[in-house]
PDB file of C-alpha atoms in Angstrom:
ATOM      1  CA  ALA A 154      -0.019   0.419   0.346  1.00 52.00           C
ATOM      2  CA  PHE A 155       2.221   2.548   1.041  1.00 58.00           C
ATOM      3  CA  LEU A 156       4.097   2.768  -3.246  1.00 61.00           C
ATOM      4  CA  THR A 157       0.477   3.222  -4.451  1.00 66.00           C
ATOM      5  CA  CYS A 158      -0.595   5.569  -1.242  1.00 68.00           C
ATOM      6  CA  PHE A 159       1.162   7.348   0.474  1.00 74.00           C
ATOM      7  CA  GLY A 160       5.029   6.619  -1.988  1.00 80.00           C
ATOM      8  CA  PRO A 161       7.066   8.778  -4.543  1.00 80.00           C
ATOM      9  CA  LEU A 162       6.408   6.544  -7.375  1.00 83.00           C
ATOM     10  CA  SER A 163       2.441   7.252  -6.721  1.00 88.00           C
ATOM     11  CA  ARG A 164       0.951   9.026  -9.999  1.00 91.00           C
ATOM     12  CA  ASN A 165      -1.948  10.246  -7.769  1.00 91.00           C
ATOM     13  CA  ARG A 166       0.235  11.087  -5.475  1.00 91.00           C
ATOM     14  CA  THR A 167       2.632  12.874  -7.982  1.00 92.00           C
ATOM     15  CA  VAL A 168      -0.060  14.828  -9.545  1.00 94.00           C
ATOM     16  CA  GLY A 169      -1.733  16.179  -6.082  1.00 92.00           C
ATOM     17  CA  VAL A 170       2.572  17.000  -4.983  1.00 93.00           C
ATOM     18  CA  ARG A 171       2.760  19.133  -8.193  1.00 94.00           C
ATOM     19  CA  LEU A 172      -0.311  20.951  -7.763  1.00 93.00           C
ATOM     20  CA  GLY A 173       0.520  21.433  -4.045  1.00 92.00           C
ATOM     21  CA  ARG A 174       3.745  23.512  -5.925  1.00 94.00           C
ATOM     22  CA  GLY A 175       1.943  25.408  -8.550  1.00 93.00           C
ATOM     23  CA  GLU A 176       1.373  23.663 -11.532  1.00 95.00           C
ATOM     24  CA  THR A 177      -1.540  23.835 -13.059  1.00 94.00           C
ATOM     25  CA  LEU A 178      -3.425  20.098 -14.079  1.00 94.00           C
ATOM     26  CA  GLN A 179      -2.544  20.841 -17.681  1.00 95.00           C
ATOM     27  CA  ASP A 180       0.963  21.267 -17.013  1.00 96.00           C
ATOM     28  CA  ILE A 181       1.457  18.559 -14.782  1.00 96.00           C
ATOM     29  CA  LEU A 182      -0.867  16.357 -17.918  1.00 95.00           C
ATOM     30  CA  ALA A 183       1.554  17.526 -20.570  1.00 96.00           C
ATOM     31  CA  THR A 184       4.292  16.412 -19.173  1.00 96.00           C
ATOM     32  CA  SER A 185       3.518  13.414 -17.151  1.00 93.00           C
ATOM     33  CA  ARG A 186       4.287  10.106 -19.270  1.00 91.00           C
ATOM     34  CA  GLU A 187       2.002   7.495 -16.512  1.00 90.00           C
ATOM     35  CA  VAL A 188      -1.540   8.184 -16.605  1.00 92.00           C
ATOM     36  CA  ALA A 189      -3.179   9.206 -12.707  1.00 92.00           C
ATOM     37  CA  GLU A 190      -6.579   7.928 -13.061  1.00 90.00           C
ATOM     38  CA  GLY A 191      -7.260  10.067 -10.202  1.00 90.00           C
ATOM     39  CA  VAL A 192      -7.483  12.280 -12.399  1.00 92.00           C
ATOM     40  CA  GLU A 193     -10.403  12.091 -14.344  1.00 92.00           C
ATOM     41  CA  THR A 194     -12.244   9.160 -11.322  1.00 92.00           C
ATOM     42  CA  ALA A 195     -12.822  12.166  -9.370  1.00 90.00           C
ATOM     43  CA  SER A 196     -14.653  14.148 -11.534  1.00 88.00           C
ATOM     44  CA  ALA A 197     -16.528  10.919 -12.518  1.00 90.00           C
ATOM     45  CA  LEU A 198     -17.670  10.436  -9.789  1.00 86.00           C
ATOM     46  CA  VAL A 199     -18.765  13.746  -7.766  1.00 84.00           C
ATOM     47  CA  ARG A 200     -20.783  13.873 -11.619  1.00 84.00           C
ATOM     48  CA  TRP A 201     -22.286  10.293 -11.248  1.00 84.00           C
ATOM     49  CA  LEU A 202     -23.142  11.238  -7.264  1.00 81.00           C
ATOM     50  CA  ALA A 203     -25.151  14.457  -8.070  1.00 77.00           C
ATOM     51  CA  LYS A 204     -26.627  12.542 -10.774  1.00 78.00           C
ATOM     52  CA  LYS A 205     -27.431   9.829  -8.492  1.00 74.00           C
ATOM     53  CA  GLY A 206     -27.982  12.663  -5.285  1.00 68.00           C
ATOM     54  CA  SER A 207     -31.588  13.862  -7.331  1.00 73.00           C
ATOM     55  CA  ASP A 208     -32.909   9.955  -7.814  1.00 72.00           C
ATOM     56  CA  PRO A 209     -34.765  10.011  -5.173  1.00 72.00           C
ATOM     57  CA  ASN A 210     -34.243   6.276  -4.740  1.00 71.00           C
ATOM     58  CA  PHE A 211     -30.471   6.642  -4.304  1.00 65.00           C
ATOM     59  CA  ASN A 212     -28.291   5.673  -1.145  1.00 62.00           C
ATOM     60  CA  PRO A 213     -24.902   5.371  -1.143  1.00 55.00           C
ATOM     61  CA  TYR A 214     -24.517   3.734   1.720  1.00 54.00           C
ATOM     62  CA  ALA A 215     -26.524   0.896   0.238  1.00 53.00           C
ATOM     63  CA  SER A 216     -24.311   0.710  -2.534  1.00 50.00           C
ATOM     64  CA  ARG A 217     -19.967   1.325  -3.005  1.00 49.00           C
ATOM     65  CA  ALA A 218     -20.737   4.493  -3.033  1.00 48.00           C
ATOM     66  CA  CYS A 219     -20.081   5.658   0.211  1.00 50.00           C
ATOM     67  CA  VAL A 220     -17.278   7.331   0.091  1.00 50.00           C
ATOM     68  CA  LYS A 221     -15.301  10.561   2.052  1.00 57.00           C
ATOM     69  CA  TYR A 222     -17.081  13.300   0.108  1.00 74.00           C
ATOM     70  CA  PRO A 223     -15.274  16.611   1.811  1.00 82.00           C
ATOM     71  CA  ILE A 224     -12.521  15.000   0.264  1.00 85.00           C
ATOM     72  CA  LEU A 225     -13.728  13.888  -2.535  1.00 85.00           C
ATOM     73  CA  PHE A 226     -15.476  17.685  -3.622  1.00 86.00           C
ATOM     74  CA  GLY A 227     -12.497  18.917  -2.673  1.00 89.00           C
ATOM     75  CA  VAL A 228      -9.712  17.355  -4.697  1.00 90.00           C
ATOM     76  CA  ALA A 229     -12.046  17.170  -7.981  1.00 90.00           C
ATOM     77  CA  ALA A 230     -12.809  21.101  -7.326  1.00 90.00           C
ATOM     78  CA  ILE A 231      -8.690  21.929  -7.465  1.00 93.00           C
ATOM     79  CA  LEU A 232      -8.320  19.661 -10.059  1.00 92.00           C
ATOM     80  CA  GLU A 233     -10.975  21.448 -12.328  1.00 90.00           C
ATOM     81  CA  GLY A 234      -9.315  24.565 -10.903  1.00 91.00           C
ATOM     82  CA  ARG A 235     -11.907  25.788  -8.411  1.00 90.00           C
ATOM     83  CA  ILE A 236     -10.019  26.739  -5.638  1.00 92.00           C
ATOM     84  CA  THR A 237      -6.627  25.908  -5.229  1.00 93.00           C
ATOM     85  CA  PRO A 238      -4.702  23.249  -3.278  1.00 93.00           C
ATOM     86  CA  ARG A 239      -4.350  25.141   0.201  1.00 93.00           C
ATOM     87  CA  GLU A 240      -7.796  26.632  -0.128  1.00 94.00           C
ATOM     88  CA  GLY A 241      -9.262  22.982  -0.014  1.00 92.00           C
ATOM     89  CA  LEU A 242      -6.571  22.314   2.530  1.00 93.00           C
ATOM     90  CA  GLY A 243      -8.103  25.414   4.523  1.00 94.00           C
ATOM     91  CA  ARG A 244     -11.882  24.314   4.008  1.00 91.00           C
ATOM     92  CA  LEU A 245     -11.420  20.377   5.331  1.00 89.00           C
ATOM     93  CA  LEU A 246      -9.393  21.585   8.225  1.00 92.00           C
ATOM     94  CA  ALA A 247     -12.404  23.938   9.245  1.00 91.00           C
ATOM     95  CA  MET A 248     -15.128  21.315   9.534  1.00 85.00           C
ATOM     96  CA  PRO A 249     -16.423  20.178  12.608  1.00 84.00           C
ATOM     97  CA  PRO A 250     -14.709  16.557  13.368  1.00 82.00           C
ATOM     98  CA  LYS A 251     -17.626  13.642  13.057  1.00 76.00           C
ATOM     99  CA  PRO A 252     -16.504  10.341  13.996  1.00 76.00           C
ATOM    100  CA  GLU A 253     -16.812   8.307  10.809  1.00 67.00           C
ATOM    101  CA  ASP A 254     -18.510   4.892   9.680  1.00 63.00           C
TER     102      ASP A 254
END
């Protein structure tokens, strides 16, 4: 798990580190030789949740969609250029603590 989550060989982590250093996503993707699948997955999952959220019968806890929404939406907003990594971190840290399932 170390290599795929937190290690320097993680493609998704590398994108995040470079975004945090101020590079644009466009420049990162243009200079990367590997695919960081999380870049497309974050936006796709947000779109899927929005679509499912409009369905009154949708229950994310009844499916495998029980994900950490604040982090997901923050990552998607950063990747889409709507907020900076610093703003995303600030928003996450400003949330009141609560127990997780």
